[in-house]
Amino acid sequence: MTARVGLIVQRELATSLQSRWFFVYSGIVLAAGVILATLGLSDFAIHGYRGLAKAFAGLVHLALLFVPLLALFPATAAITEDRESGALEYVLAQPVSFGEVFAGKWGGVSAALLLALTAGFGVAGAVAALRGVPPGLLVALYGFVVLLALAFVSVGLLCSVVSESRARATTMGIVVWLVLVALGTLGIMVAFVRWGLPETVLAVWTFVNPVEAFRIGVLSILDPDLSLLGPVGAGIVTRVGSAGTAGLAAVALSVWVVAPALLGWWRFARGRI
C-alpha cells in the first residue's frame, strides 16, 4: 500500500466513523448477536451442542439478511457521493491515480465495516466464549461473516463506479443482493424440478452464489449431523466432508471479494469520473 492510498483509507475511515451509519449498524449487530447468543446458550444448557448449533444457525440467517446491506450502503456511496458533490474531481486533481483512489476507498469502507462488525460480534462472541462455546467455532463464524461483508463491499464499489448517482448505485446493489438471495438453493431446486437440471448444477451454484456459499460454509461447521443443511448441503458434505465444504465456501467468497474489486478498479482506473 502506497502512502497516498493509506491517506485515502484514513480519510474514508474517519468519514465513516463520523457517520451515523457506523453506530447504527454496530448497534444492530451488537443487539442481534447478544440476543441470539443468549437464547442459544440457554438452549445449549438443555440440548448441548445441537441446541447451540441451531441458535447460531439463526445468527447465520440474520447475517445473510443484514451483513450484505450493511456493506452495500456505504460502498455504493463511496464514489458516487464524491462524484455528485464534486469532491472526486478535487481528489483526482492531486498527485494520485484513479487506481489509488479506488484502492483507498475500498480499504476505508472495509476497515469501517470490519470495526462495526467486530464491535457487534465481538461482544456476542465474548459472552458465548465465557459460557463455554468453543473459540474455534466463534472464529470460523466471524471469518465467514468478514468474507461475506468484504464480498459485498467489492460489489457495492463496482456498482458505485458504473453508476452516475448514489441512488442508482444503491438500487443496483440491492437488486444484485435480492437476485442472489432469490436464487438460493430453494430457487435452484425449483428450476431443477421444473426444467430437470443436472444435480451437479445445484452443487456448483451453491459455491457460485456468495450468499449460499456463506450459508453452506458456516452450517457445515455448525451441524455435524447435516439436518440444518438441507439435501443439497448434505450431499456436498457427504462427498467432501465438513472441512472440505467450509474450505470451498471460503474460497468462493474470497473470489467474490477479489473479482468485483478488480473489475471496479480496472473500470475506474480507465479514467472514468
XYZ file of C-alpha atoms in Angstrom:
273
model
C 0.000 0.000 0.000
C 1.435 3.351 -1.047
C 1.415 6.351 1.250
C -1.231 8.019 -0.935
C -3.547 5.015 -0.690
C -3.014 4.982 3.071
C -4.070 8.622 3.304
C -7.265 7.939 1.343
C -8.009 4.939 3.592
C -7.601 7.161 6.651
C -9.894 9.796 5.142
C -12.597 7.249 4.327
C -12.295 5.628 7.744
C -12.515 8.973 9.551
C -15.555 9.946 7.468
C -17.254 6.642 8.231
C -16.554 6.905 11.951
C -18.242 10.304 11.955
C -21.272 8.975 10.115
C -24.485 7.842 11.732
C -24.494 4.557 9.825
C -21.435 3.261 11.684
C -23.056 3.496 15.106
C -26.472 2.329 13.893
C -25.005 -0.752 12.197
C -22.769 -1.543 15.163
C -25.789 -1.328 17.465
C -27.900 -3.581 15.235
C -25.213 -6.260 15.021
C -24.464 -5.993 18.736
C -28.101 -6.297 19.805
C -28.875 -9.165 17.429
C -25.715 -11.047 18.320
C -26.199 -10.750 22.071
C -29.871 -11.764 21.890
C -29.202 -14.815 19.736
C -26.138 -15.814 21.740
C -28.098 -15.557 24.990
C -31.011 -17.592 23.652
C -28.633 -20.119 22.166
C -26.736 -20.527 25.416
C -29.974 -21.201 27.238
C -30.747 -23.948 24.718
C -27.142 -25.118 24.971
C -27.646 -25.928 28.648
C -30.580 -28.206 27.755
C -29.713 -29.724 24.386
C -25.948 -29.349 24.290
C -24.150 -28.730 21.020
C -27.270 -29.329 18.914
C -29.096 -26.505 20.663
C -26.080 -24.255 20.193
C -25.838 -25.107 16.502
C -29.485 -24.227 15.922
C -29.066 -20.917 17.734
C -26.021 -19.991 15.682
C -27.864 -21.061 12.550
C -30.297 -18.258 13.375
C -27.362 -15.854 13.573
C -26.168 -17.110 10.181
C -29.503 -16.358 8.528
C -29.600 -12.958 10.230
C -26.162 -12.250 8.779
C -27.392 -13.283 5.322
C -30.060 -10.590 5.513
C -28.212 -7.720 7.161
C -24.460 -8.005 6.531
C -24.707 -7.549 2.727
C -26.898 -4.486 3.223
C -24.556 -3.085 5.869
C -21.759 -3.379 3.311
C -23.689 -2.168 0.266
C -24.950 1.174 1.571
C -21.570 2.774 2.394
C -19.815 1.035 -0.517
C -22.267 2.216 -3.182
C -21.949 5.765 -1.817
C -18.145 5.773 -1.650
C -17.511 7.065 -5.162
C -20.913 8.313 -6.327
C -21.283 10.640 -3.346
C -17.944 12.304 -4.102
C -18.839 12.426 -7.796
C -22.125 14.208 -7.070
C -20.545 16.690 -4.665
C -17.569 17.427 -6.903
C -15.096 16.198 -4.294
C -13.925 13.413 -6.620
C -12.570 15.878 -9.167
C -10.722 17.697 -6.386
C -9.150 14.472 -5.103
C -8.105 13.390 -8.603
C -6.536 16.801 -9.191
C -3.972 15.835 -6.561
C -0.911 13.675 -7.381
C -2.879 10.448 -7.058
C -4.038 7.926 -9.650
C -7.543 6.594 -10.280
C -6.432 3.144 -9.125
C -5.048 4.524 -5.868
C -8.312 6.362 -5.167
C -10.299 3.178 -5.752
C -7.967 1.116 -3.539
C -8.194 3.725 -0.790
C -11.981 3.810 -0.999
C -12.170 0.020 -0.776
C -9.771 -0.093 2.150
C -11.509 2.692 4.066
C -15.029 1.309 3.664
C -13.811 -2.197 4.524
C -11.975 -1.016 7.633
C -15.017 0.880 8.928
C -17.331 -2.050 8.237
C -14.997 -4.509 9.960
C -14.874 -2.236 13.010
C -18.676 -2.208 13.131
C -18.899 -5.980 12.753
C -16.151 -6.590 15.298
C -17.856 -4.339 17.819
C -21.099 -6.277 17.425
C -19.875 -9.832 17.048
C -17.017 -9.284 19.473
C -19.331 -8.662 22.398
C -21.638 -11.534 21.432
C -18.646 -13.811 20.953
C -17.190 -12.845 24.309
C -20.484 -13.679 26.020
C -20.612 -17.036 24.244
C -16.956 -17.844 24.997
C -17.419 -17.128 28.690
C -20.296 -19.607 28.701
C -18.176 -22.377 27.200
C -18.706 -22.085 23.451
C -15.626 -23.424 21.578
C -13.428 -20.481 20.444
C -12.775 -22.186 17.101
C -16.484 -22.109 16.322
C -16.647 -18.393 17.032
C -13.554 -17.660 14.945
C -14.950 -19.642 11.998
C -18.286 -17.820 12.169
C -16.603 -14.407 12.379
C -14.279 -15.270 9.494
C -17.165 -16.162 7.208
C -19.045 -13.005 8.219
C -15.980 -10.934 7.327
C -15.672 -12.621 3.920
C -19.372 -12.046 3.201
C -19.076 -8.384 4.174
C -15.958 -7.785 2.059
C -17.563 -9.523 -0.919
C -20.450 -7.056 -0.868
C -18.091 -4.122 -0.300
C -16.473 -5.094 -3.609
C -19.865 -5.489 -5.292
C -21.014 -2.137 -3.904
C -17.918 -0.297 -5.092
C -18.291 -1.819 -8.558
C -21.873 -0.511 -8.624
C -20.578 2.871 -7.446
C -18.073 3.023 -10.303
C -20.535 2.184 -13.090
C -23.407 4.352 -11.786
C -23.906 8.057 -12.264
C -25.690 8.650 -8.967
C -25.755 7.297 -5.436
C -29.418 6.321 -5.724
C -28.793 4.308 -8.884
C -25.742 2.587 -7.402
C -27.636 1.673 -4.224
C -30.570 0.339 -6.236
C -28.243 -1.738 -8.396
C -26.502 -3.193 -5.348
C -29.784 -4.108 -3.649
C -31.093 -5.723 -6.853
C -27.935 -7.849 -7.074
C -28.379 -8.909 -3.451
C -32.066 -9.720 -3.936
C -31.322 -11.806 -7.038
C -28.641 -13.781 -5.200
C -30.978 -14.368 -2.248
C -33.895 -15.334 -4.501
C -31.684 -17.691 -6.492
C -30.522 -19.556 -3.426
C -30.828 -23.292 -3.005
C -34.638 -23.147 -2.959
C -34.784 -21.181 -6.204
C -32.375 -23.504 -7.974
C -34.216 -26.565 -6.667
C -37.423 -25.180 -8.205
C -35.578 -24.820 -11.513
C -34.182 -28.328 -11.027
C -37.695 -29.751 -10.664
C -39.220 -27.576 -13.400
C -36.563 -27.979 -16.109
C -34.775 -31.126 -14.982
C -31.370 -29.523 -14.437
C -28.487 -31.901 -13.623
C -27.814 -32.494 -9.945
C -24.338 -31.032 -10.309
C -25.868 -27.639 -11.126
C -27.242 -27.433 -7.590
C -23.861 -28.189 -6.067
C -21.970 -25.794 -8.341
C -24.441 -22.951 -7.805
C -24.063 -23.365 -4.051
C -20.486 -22.130 -4.371
C -21.029 -19.674 -7.241
C -23.628 -17.760 -5.220
C -21.858 -15.943 -2.335
C -24.973 -15.971 -0.170
C -25.281 -19.747 -0.500
C -21.533 -20.244 -0.105
C -21.671 -18.376 3.201
C -24.648 -20.370 4.432
C -23.301 -23.771 3.483
C -19.810 -22.977 4.767
C -20.927 -21.945 8.237
C -23.603 -24.613 8.644
C -21.204 -27.372 7.589
C -19.127 -26.449 10.640
C -22.061 -25.914 12.992
C -24.146 -29.002 12.240
C -22.275 -32.328 12.192
C -25.399 -34.444 11.518
C -26.404 -32.336 8.476
C -30.035 -31.732 9.485
C -29.731 -27.968 9.049
C -28.016 -28.130 5.671
C -30.842 -29.421 3.506
C -30.493 -32.070 0.791
C -28.004 -30.142 -1.360
C -25.713 -29.232 1.527
C -25.921 -32.706 2.988
C -24.916 -34.207 -0.334
C -21.918 -31.886 -0.661
C -20.718 -32.564 2.884
C -21.110 -36.300 2.349
C -18.784 -36.105 -0.659
C -16.064 -33.710 0.526
C -16.564 -33.591 4.308
C -17.291 -30.641 6.606
C -13.779 -29.207 6.374
C -13.750 -29.536 2.588
C -17.131 -27.850 2.278
C -16.062 -24.973 4.536
C -12.829 -24.605 2.570
C -14.621 -24.489 -0.793
C -17.085 -21.945 0.596
C -14.248 -19.760 1.897
C -12.512 -19.893 -1.495
C -15.759 -18.997 -3.282
C -16.320 -15.996 -1.014
C -12.691 -14.916 -1.471
C -13.222 -14.912 -5.235
C -16.217 -12.638 -4.734
C -14.041 -10.320 -2.648
C -11.339 -10.105 -5.308
C -13.134 -10.332 -8.676
C -15.627 -7.407 -8.373
C -12.919 -5.284 -6.730
C -10.510 -5.915 -9.606
C -13.233 -5.221 -12.165
C -14.191 -1.994 -10.412
C -10.541 -0.959 -10.080
C -9.956 -1.639 -13.802
C -13.058 0.282 -14.837
C -12.262 3.232 -12.571
C -8.552 3.238 -13.494
C -9.537 3.831 -17.122
C -10.208 7.411 -16.057
C -13.978 7.420 -15.706
C -15.061 10.244 -13.392
